[in-house]
mmCIF file of C-alpha atoms and ligand atoms in Angstrom:
data_model
loop_
_atom_site.group_PDB
_atom_site.id
_atom_site.type_symbol
_atom_site.label_atom_id
_atom_site.label_comp_id
_atom_site.label_asym_id
_atom_site.label_seq_id
_atom_site.Cartn_x
_atom_site.Cartn_y
_atom_site.Cartn_z
ATOM 1 C CA ILE A 1 190.860 -44.798 -141.738
ATOM 2 C CA ILE A 2 188.405 -41.925 -141.964
ATOM 3 C CA THR A 3 187.622 -41.092 -145.580
ATOM 4 C CA MET A 4 184.958 -40.139 -148.114
ATOM 5 C CA PRO A 5 181.703 -42.144 -148.405
ATOM 6 C CA PRO A 6 179.328 -42.195 -151.415
ATOM 7 C CA PRO A 7 178.497 -40.264 -153.536
ATOM 8 C CA SER A 8 182.278 -40.494 -153.911
ATOM 9 C CA SER A 9 183.706 -43.911 -154.645
ATOM 10 C CA GLY A 10 187.064 -42.795 -153.257
ATOM 11 C CA GLY A 11 186.873 -43.969 -149.667
ATOM 12 C CA ILE A 12 185.391 -47.369 -150.471
ATOM 13 C CA ALA A 13 187.867 -48.066 -153.275
ATOM 14 C CA LEU A 14 190.822 -46.938 -151.141
ATOM 15 C CA VAL A 15 189.808 -49.181 -148.236
ATOM 16 C CA GLN A 16 189.048 -52.082 -150.581
ATOM 17 C CA ILE A 17 192.478 -51.855 -152.228
ATOM 18 C CA LEU A 18 194.210 -51.626 -148.850
ATOM 19 C CA ASN A 19 192.224 -54.611 -147.559
ATOM 20 C CA ILE A 20 193.291 -56.687 -150.563
ATOM 21 C CA LEU A 21 196.930 -55.616 -150.230
ATOM 22 C CA GLU A 22 197.187 -56.308 -146.503
ATOM 23 C CA GLY A 23 197.460 -60.005 -147.356
ATOM 24 C CA TYR A 24 200.920 -59.443 -148.876
ATOM 25 C CA ASP A 25 204.329 -58.350 -147.613
ATOM 26 C CA LEU A 26 204.684 -55.433 -150.023
ATOM 27 C CA ALA A 27 207.887 -54.033 -148.535
ATOM 28 C CA ALA A 28 209.608 -57.364 -149.206
ATOM 29 C CA LEU A 29 208.840 -57.002 -152.918
ATOM 30 C CA GLY A 30 210.810 -53.750 -153.146
ATOM 31 C CA HIS A 31 209.382 -50.312 -153.789
ATOM 32 C CA ASN A 32 208.160 -49.970 -157.400
ATOM 33 C CA SER A 33 209.615 -53.332 -158.401
ATOM 34 C CA ALA A 34 207.689 -55.135 -161.176
ATOM 35 C CA ASP A 35 206.281 -57.620 -158.626
ATOM 36 C CA TYR A 36 205.096 -54.787 -156.375
ATOM 37 C CA ILE A 37 203.508 -52.869 -159.235
ATOM 38 C CA GLN A 38 201.834 -56.048 -160.539
ATOM 39 C CA LEU A 39 200.183 -56.806 -157.191
ATOM 40 C CA VAL A 40 199.013 -53.274 -156.538
ATOM 41 C CA THR A 41 197.767 -53.038 -160.140
ATOM 42 C CA GLU A 42 195.643 -56.184 -159.743
ATOM 43 C CA ALA A 43 194.139 -54.806 -156.512
ATOM 44 C CA MET A 44 193.380 -51.527 -158.321
ATOM 45 C CA LYS A 45 191.695 -53.387 -161.188
ATOM 46 C CA ALA A 46 189.539 -55.342 -158.723
ATOM 47 C CA ALA A 47 188.392 -52.217 -156.899
ATOM 48 C CA TYR A 48 187.687 -50.295 -160.105
ATOM 49 C CA PHE A 49 185.706 -53.227 -161.574
ATOM 50 C CA ASP A 50 183.597 -53.243 -158.392
ATOM 51 C CA ARG A 51 183.387 -49.445 -158.496
ATOM 52 C CA ALA A 52 181.899 -49.635 -162.001
ATOM 53 C CA THR A 53 179.444 -52.292 -160.797
ATOM 54 C CA PHE A 54 178.352 -51.143 -157.331
ATOM 55 C CA LEU A 55 179.107 -47.434 -156.815
ATOM 56 C CA ALA A 56 176.771 -44.488 -157.350
ATOM 57 C CA ASP A 57 174.957 -41.981 -155.144
ATOM 58 C CA ASP A 58 173.536 -44.208 -152.412
ATOM 59 C CA ALA A 59 170.479 -41.981 -152.074
ATOM 60 C CA PHE A 60 169.450 -43.616 -155.368
ATOM 61 C CA PHE A 61 171.198 -46.986 -155.331
ATOM 62 C CA ASN A 62 171.857 -49.360 -152.456
ATOM 63 C CA VAL A 63 175.680 -49.353 -152.414
ATOM 64 C CA PRO A 64 176.958 -52.475 -150.587
ATOM 65 C CA LYS A 65 179.369 -50.372 -148.509
ATOM 66 C CA ALA A 66 179.932 -52.845 -145.688
ATOM 67 C CA GLY A 67 180.554 -55.732 -148.081
ATOM 68 C CA LEU A 68 182.946 -53.849 -150.337
ATOM 69 C CA THR A 69 185.033 -52.769 -147.350
ATOM 70 C CA ALA A 70 184.928 -56.108 -145.488
ATOM 71 C CA LYS A 71 188.183 -57.942 -144.825
ATOM 72 C CA ASP A 72 186.734 -61.324 -145.769
ATOM 73 C CA TYR A 73 185.471 -59.901 -149.040
ATOM 74 C CA ALA A 74 188.999 -58.674 -149.831
ATOM 75 C CA ALA A 75 190.259 -62.185 -149.120
ATOM 76 C CA VAL A 76 188.007 -63.519 -151.890
ATOM 77 C CA TRP A 77 189.524 -61.039 -154.337
ATOM 78 C CA ARG A 78 193.035 -62.064 -153.234
ATOM 79 C CA GLU A 79 192.235 -65.627 -154.302
ATOM 80 C CA ARG A 80 191.562 -64.387 -157.828
ATOM 81 C CA ILE A 81 194.858 -62.508 -158.114
ATOM 82 C CA ILE A 82 197.574 -64.524 -159.798
ATOM 83 C CA ARG A 83 201.091 -63.437 -158.865
ATOM 84 C CA GLY A 84 203.399 -62.303 -161.648
ATOM 85 C CA ARG A 85 200.765 -62.136 -164.362
ATOM 86 C CA ALA A 86 198.309 -59.600 -165.783
ATOM 87 C CA SER A 87 194.884 -61.114 -165.188
ATOM 88 C CA GLU A 88 191.807 -60.811 -167.360
ATOM 89 C CA LEU A 89 188.927 -60.083 -164.953
ATOM 90 C CA ASP A 90 185.764 -61.605 -166.397
ATOM 91 C CA ARG A 91 183.392 -60.621 -163.580
ATOM 92 C CA PRO A 92 183.154 -58.219 -160.632
ATOM 93 C CA GLY A 93 183.084 -59.471 -157.035
ATOM 94 C CA ASP A 94 179.925 -60.322 -155.087
ATOM 95 C CA PRO A 95 180.008 -58.285 -151.859
ATOM 96 C CA SER A 96 176.369 -59.062 -150.953
ATOM 97 C CA ASP A 97 177.199 -61.655 -148.321
ATOM 98 C CA TYR A 98 179.991 -59.765 -146.542
ATOM 99 C CA GLY A 99 180.150 -56.927 -144.068
ATOM 100 C CA ASP A 100 177.302 -56.340 -141.621
ATOM 101 C CA GLY A 101 175.885 -59.465 -140.021
ATOM 102 C CA ARG A 102 172.903 -60.525 -142.114
ATOM 103 C CA HIS A 103 172.228 -64.011 -140.966
ATOM 104 C CA THR A 104 173.596 -65.463 -137.740
ATOM 105 C CA THR A 105 175.203 -63.513 -134.897
ATOM 106 C CA HIS A 106 177.036 -64.691 -131.815
ATOM 107 C CA LEU A 107 177.892 -62.692 -128.712
ATOM 108 C CA SER A 108 179.603 -63.685 -125.482
ATOM 109 C CA VAL A 109 179.364 -61.626 -122.282
ATOM 110 C CA VAL A 110 180.846 -61.956 -118.782
ATOM 111 C CA ASP A 111 180.193 -59.323 -116.101
ATOM 112 C CA SER A 112 182.333 -58.360 -113.111
ATOM 113 C CA GLN A 113 180.509 -60.962 -110.949
ATOM 114 C CA LEU A 114 181.419 -63.677 -113.500
ATOM 115 C CA ASN A 115 177.858 -64.063 -114.703
ATOM 116 C CA ALA A 116 178.297 -65.417 -118.229
ATOM 117 C CA VAL A 117 176.024 -65.370 -121.268
ATOM 118 C CA SER A 118 176.601 -67.006 -124.627
ATOM 119 C CA ILE A 119 173.987 -66.158 -127.277
ATOM 120 C CA THR A 120 173.722 -67.220 -130.902
ATOM 121 C CA GLN A 121 170.730 -65.967 -132.873
ATOM 122 C CA THR A 122 169.949 -66.918 -136.457
ATOM 123 C CA ILE A 123 167.655 -65.914 -139.275
ATOM 124 C CA ASN A 124 169.539 -68.583 -141.256
ATOM 125 C CA GLY A 125 170.474 -67.216 -144.706
ATOM 126 C CA ALA A 126 171.473 -63.694 -145.684
ATOM 127 C CA PHE A 127 168.451 -61.496 -144.844
ATOM 128 C CA GLY A 128 166.506 -64.605 -143.792
ATOM 129 C CA SER A 129 163.362 -64.962 -145.884
ATOM 130 C CA GLY A 130 163.833 -61.454 -147.267
ATOM 131 C CA LEU A 131 160.570 -60.370 -145.583
ATOM 132 C CA VAL A 132 160.187 -57.668 -142.936
ATOM 133 C CA VAL A 133 157.045 -57.505 -140.768
ATOM 134 C CA PRO A 134 155.516 -54.157 -141.818
ATOM 135 C CA GLY A 135 155.985 -51.424 -139.237
ATOM 136 C CA THR A 136 158.330 -53.444 -137.007
ATOM 137 C CA GLY A 137 161.678 -53.702 -138.769
ATOM 138 C CA ILE A 138 161.777 -57.384 -137.759
ATOM 139 C CA MET A 139 163.298 -59.581 -140.461
ATOM 140 C CA LEU A 140 161.667 -62.996 -140.803
ATOM 141 C CA ASN A 141 163.937 -66.031 -140.931
ATOM 142 C CA ASN A 142 164.149 -68.812 -143.504
ATOM 143 C CA GLU A 143 164.863 -71.458 -140.881
ATOM 144 C CA MET A 144 162.794 -74.005 -142.841
ATOM 145 C CA ASP A 145 166.017 -74.432 -144.806
ATOM 146 C CA ASP A 146 167.438 -76.345 -141.824
ATOM 147 C CA PHE A 147 164.796 -79.080 -142.142
ATOM 148 C CA ASN A 148 165.519 -82.281 -144.057
ATOM 149 C CA ILE A 149 163.940 -81.521 -147.411
ATOM 150 C CA HIS A 150 165.745 -83.911 -149.744
ATOM 151 C CA GLY A 151 165.321 -87.195 -147.859
ATOM 152 C CA ASP A 152 168.938 -87.224 -146.690
ATOM 153 C CA SER A 153 169.923 -83.599 -146.265
ATOM 154 C CA SER A 154 168.786 -80.104 -145.358
ATOM 155 C CA GLY A 155 168.925 -76.791 -147.090
ATOM 156 C CA ASN A 156 170.750 -75.390 -150.027
ATOM 157 C CA GLU A 157 174.116 -76.659 -148.900
ATOM 158 C CA GLY A 158 172.988 -80.280 -148.749
ATOM 159 C CA ASN A 159 174.019 -80.744 -145.125
ATOM 160 C CA PRO A 160 173.352 -84.307 -143.984
ATOM 161 C CA THR A 161 170.438 -84.804 -141.577
ATOM 162 C CA GLY A 162 168.117 -87.748 -141.000
ATOM 163 C CA THR A 163 164.439 -88.145 -141.868
ATOM 164 C CA MET A 164 163.533 -87.427 -138.228
ATOM 165 C CA ASN A 165 164.425 -83.824 -139.141
ATOM 166 C CA ARG A 166 161.707 -83.636 -141.803
ATOM 167 C CA VAL A 167 159.076 -80.886 -141.676
ATOM 168 C CA GLU A 168 156.253 -81.512 -139.198
ATOM 169 C CA PRO A 169 153.762 -79.219 -137.450
ATOM 170 C CA GLY A 170 155.196 -77.623 -134.316
ATOM 171 C CA LYS A 171 158.703 -78.990 -134.909
ATOM 172 C CA ALA A 172 161.857 -76.859 -134.882
ATOM 173 C CA PRO A 173 164.425 -77.449 -137.629
ATOM 174 C CA LEU A 174 167.792 -78.970 -136.665
ATOM 175 C CA SER A 175 170.267 -76.208 -135.828
ATOM 176 C CA SER A 176 174.055 -76.248 -135.532
ATOM 177 C CA MET A 177 174.200 -73.283 -133.155
ATOM 178 C CA THR A 178 176.640 -74.007 -130.315
ATOM 179 C CA PRO A 179 176.597 -71.227 -127.708
ATOM 180 C CA THR A 180 178.803 -72.724 -125.005
ATOM 181 C CA ILE A 181 180.037 -71.940 -121.491
ATOM 182 C CA VAL A 182 182.927 -74.026 -120.150
ATOM 183 C CA LEU A 183 183.195 -74.090 -116.351
ATOM 184 C CA ARG A 184 186.345 -74.723 -114.357
ATOM 185 C CA ASP A 185 186.169 -74.964 -110.560
ATOM 186 C CA ASN A 186 182.520 -73.961 -110.919
ATOM 187 C CA ARG A 187 183.430 -70.633 -112.521
ATOM 188 C CA PRO A 188 183.200 -69.640 -116.183
ATOM 189 C CA PHE A 189 186.480 -70.423 -117.922
ATOM 190 C CA LEU A 190 185.484 -70.075 -121.583
ATOM 191 C CA VAL A 191 182.452 -68.496 -123.257
ATOM 192 C CA LEU A 192 182.364 -69.639 -126.875
ATOM 193 C CA GLY A 193 180.258 -69.424 -130.013
ATOM 194 C CA SER A 194 180.058 -68.437 -133.660
ATOM 195 C CA PRO A 195 177.854 -68.193 -136.723
ATOM 196 C CA GLY A 196 178.743 -70.415 -139.688
ATOM 197 C CA GLY A 197 176.002 -72.991 -140.309
ATOM 198 C CA THR A 198 177.290 -76.530 -139.861
ATOM 199 C CA ARG A 199 180.792 -75.073 -139.453
ATOM 200 C CA ILE A 200 179.730 -73.563 -136.103
ATOM 201 C CA ILE A 201 180.284 -76.856 -134.268
ATOM 202 C CA THR A 202 183.803 -77.432 -135.570
ATOM 203 C CA THR A 203 184.677 -73.766 -135.021
ATOM 204 C CA VAL A 204 183.717 -73.918 -131.330
ATOM 205 C CA LEU A 205 185.504 -77.279 -131.027
ATOM 206 C CA GLN A 206 188.771 -75.886 -132.403
ATOM 207 C CA VAL A 207 188.680 -72.731 -130.267
ATOM 208 C CA PHE A 208 188.267 -75.028 -127.239
ATOM 209 C CA LEU A 209 191.101 -77.355 -128.322
ATOM 210 C CA ASN A 210 193.383 -74.414 -129.107
ATOM 211 C CA VAL A 211 193.015 -73.077 -125.556
ATOM 212 C CA VAL A 212 192.862 -76.310 -123.589
ATOM 213 C CA ASP A 213 195.249 -78.567 -125.496
ATOM 214 C CA PHE A 214 197.520 -76.027 -127.178
ATOM 215 C CA ARG A 215 197.548 -73.383 -124.397
ATOM 216 C CA MET A 216 196.798 -70.531 -126.783
ATOM 217 C CA ASP A 217 195.306 -67.346 -125.431
ATOM 218 C CA ILE A 218 191.724 -66.811 -126.557
ATOM 219 C CA GLN A 219 192.601 -64.350 -129.330
ATOM 220 C CA ALA A 220 195.170 -66.721 -130.835
ATOM 221 C CA ALA A 221 192.716 -69.603 -130.420
ATOM 222 C CA VAL A 222 190.001 -67.726 -132.315
ATOM 223 C CA SER A 223 192.381 -66.461 -135.029
ATOM 224 C CA ALA A 224 194.162 -69.767 -135.728
ATOM 225 C CA PRO A 225 193.417 -71.393 -139.123
ATOM 226 C CA ARG A 226 190.607 -73.957 -139.068
ATOM 227 C CA PHE A 227 189.511 -77.102 -140.818
ATOM 228 C CA HIS A 228 186.086 -78.714 -141.131
ATOM 229 C CA HIS A 229 184.635 -82.091 -142.047
ATOM 230 C CA GLN A 230 180.943 -82.955 -141.739
ATOM 231 C CA TRP A 231 180.921 -86.532 -143.077
ATOM 232 C CA ARG A 232 178.973 -85.599 -146.220
ATOM 233 C CA PRO A 233 180.207 -84.243 -148.550
ATOM 234 C CA ASP A 234 183.289 -86.387 -147.945
ATOM 235 C CA THR A 235 185.494 -83.310 -148.177
ATOM 236 C CA LEU A 236 188.003 -81.870 -145.733
ATOM 237 C CA TYR A 237 187.726 -78.082 -145.880
ATOM 238 C CA VAL A 238 190.899 -76.244 -144.884
ATOM 239 C CA GLU A 239 191.426 -72.548 -144.543
ATOM 240 C CA ASP A 240 194.062 -71.067 -146.825
ATOM 241 C CA GLN A 241 196.461 -70.338 -143.957
ATOM 242 C CA ILE A 242 196.975 -74.050 -143.334
ATOM 243 C CA GLY A 243 200.319 -74.684 -145.020
ATOM 244 C CA PRO A 244 200.859 -76.520 -148.324
ATOM 245 C CA ASP A 245 202.964 -79.236 -146.649
ATOM 246 C CA THR A 246 200.129 -80.082 -144.250
ATOM 247 C CA VAL A 247 197.645 -80.120 -147.119
ATOM 248 C CA ALA A 248 199.941 -82.357 -149.188
ATOM 249 C CA GLY A 249 200.255 -84.703 -146.191
ATOM 250 C CA LEU A 250 196.461 -84.905 -145.821
ATOM 251 C CA LYS A 251 196.008 -85.522 -149.546
ATOM 252 C CA GLY A 252 198.527 -88.358 -149.216
ATOM 253 C CA MET A 253 196.313 -89.854 -146.466
ATOM 254 C CA GLY A 254 193.431 -89.984 -148.915
ATOM 255 C CA TYR A 255 191.423 -86.874 -148.037
ATOM 256 C CA ASP A 256 189.587 -84.895 -150.648
ATOM 257 C CA ILE A 257 190.686 -81.348 -149.797
ATOM 258 C CA ALA A 258 188.839 -78.111 -150.543
ATOM 259 C CA ARG A 259 190.633 -74.875 -149.716
ATOM 260 C CA ARG A 260 188.545 -71.922 -148.579
ATOM 261 C CA SER A 261 189.581 -68.401 -147.611
ATOM 262 C CA SER A 262 187.704 -68.421 -144.283
ATOM 263 C CA TRP A 263 184.448 -69.179 -142.478
ATOM 264 C CA SER A 264 182.651 -68.538 -139.155
ATOM 265 C CA ASN A 265 183.106 -65.551 -136.859
ATOM 266 C CA SER A 266 183.819 -66.568 -133.271
ATOM 267 C CA GLN A 267 183.376 -64.015 -130.497
ATOM 268 C CA SER A 268 184.698 -65.682 -127.358
ATOM 269 C CA ILE A 269 185.910 -64.904 -123.825
ATOM 270 C CA GLN A 270 188.457 -66.531 -121.522
ATOM 271 C CA TYR A 271 188.682 -65.974 -117.766
ATOM 272 C CA ASP A 272 192.071 -66.170 -116.076
ATOM 273 C CA PRO A 273 191.407 -67.014 -112.387
ATOM 274 C CA MET A 274 195.036 -66.308 -111.351
ATOM 275 C CA GLU A 275 195.087 -62.783 -112.754
ATOM 276 C CA LYS A 276 191.324 -62.370 -112.214
ATOM 277 C CA LEU A 277 191.132 -60.970 -115.734
ATOM 278 C CA LEU A 278 188.791 -61.526 -118.656
ATOM 279 C CA PHE A 279 190.214 -61.734 -122.176
ATOM 280 C CA GLY A 280 188.181 -61.306 -125.349
ATOM 281 C CA GLY A 281 188.933 -63.122 -128.589
ATOM 282 C CA SER A 282 187.266 -61.485 -131.594
ATOM 283 C CA ASP A 283 187.510 -63.210 -134.946
ATOM 284 C CA PRO A 284 189.637 -61.362 -137.524
ATOM 285 C CA ARG A 285 187.555 -63.108 -140.214
ATOM 286 C CA GLY A 286 184.419 -61.052 -139.595
ATOM 287 C CA ILE A 287 182.955 -58.051 -137.851
ATOM 288 C CA GLY A 288 182.864 -57.863 -134.055
ATOM 289 C CA ARG A 289 185.307 -56.850 -131.360
ATOM 290 C CA ALA A 290 186.224 -57.305 -127.729
ATOM 291 C CA VAL A 291 184.939 -54.575 -125.399
ATOM 292 C CA SER A 292 185.681 -54.376 -121.672
ATOM 293 C CA PRO A 293 183.016 -53.858 -118.973
ATOM 294 C CA ASP A 294 184.233 -50.289 -118.433
ATOM 295 C CA GLY A 295 183.394 -49.548 -122.036
ATOM 296 C CA MET A 296 187.003 -49.620 -123.164
ATOM 297 C CA ASP A 297 187.492 -51.056 -126.599
ATOM 298 C CA TYR A 298 190.636 -53.081 -127.306
HETATM 299 O O1 DON B 1 170.735 -72.861 -136.931
HETATM 300 C C1 DON B 1 171.591 -73.096 -137.766
HETATM 301 O O2 DON B 1 172.409 -73.977 -137.628
HETATM 302 C C2 DON B 1 171.677 -72.229 -139.020
HETATM 303 N N1 DON B 1 170.410 -71.570 -139.202
HETATM 304 C C3 DON B 1 172.819 -71.263 -138.879
HETATM 305 C C4 DON B 1 173.039 -70.485 -140.147
HETATM 306 C C5 DON B 1 174.287 -69.675 -140.072
HETATM 307 O O3 DON B 1 175.063 -69.747 -139.148
HETATM 308 C C6 DON B 1 174.541 -68.817 -141.249
HETATM 309 N N2 DON B 1 175.642 -67.953 -140.981
HETATM 310 N N3 DON B 1 176.758 -67.969 -141.238
#
């Protein structure tokens, strides 16, 4: 969609409303039925609340354009929309952590000679420490957050790590980054990775299992709904697309379940030695895409 940027709010609001609505089968509701009008109305209200909060001439005000138009940001708004009821919106959204990569980035590359690279780089939190080295444009990280600072955990999210991960001179904090190359017959078979803090490890694991055990192609493997458990908190996180029956079954087994719209952003590659073809799997949850060596963009 090519449309109008700030100082108009039109393009951003249009894309935001469409992003929210793409999570529903509108045609099935019937054109201009009450259910259809209710859903579209709630998406309009969301976008206009954000418009009143975040939109102005961006020569004067830093409009969070990428966040407002991000698919994963729209998914957060969808969670707040209750079907079949007029909602009272008590607060706007928070697009600050969506859109352009601001913390951790993963890229996977394979060239025509099957040389493979898997790179994850992190400045940890959104905008790292918030400091830029004057004159360089280099953003400094806040990686200290990955050290054990509470005696039994690291960082703001309280991720469990041991005291051997406490701050000491010259020591690197414990990372979860998992850039990975899987070889088969001595050739690259999978190139995997993702941002996502502690969820990186379980993201890479599930992409691997989806391809190897479930025979999915790499795009399906990357797109498939995920779950995550990291021992502490004793909570099983499941993405919303995992069905209610499965969630009910897991609750019955004694798991404390927390539903989340999405996490991570895997950018992965699979090599098919029979076809001699490379396939890219780019996560629909975040920005990124698969691009071929000849510059073609799929
Ligand atoms: O190295 C680590 O494990 C963390 N600094 C990664 C943080 C991260 O992935 C945030 N992005 N989603």
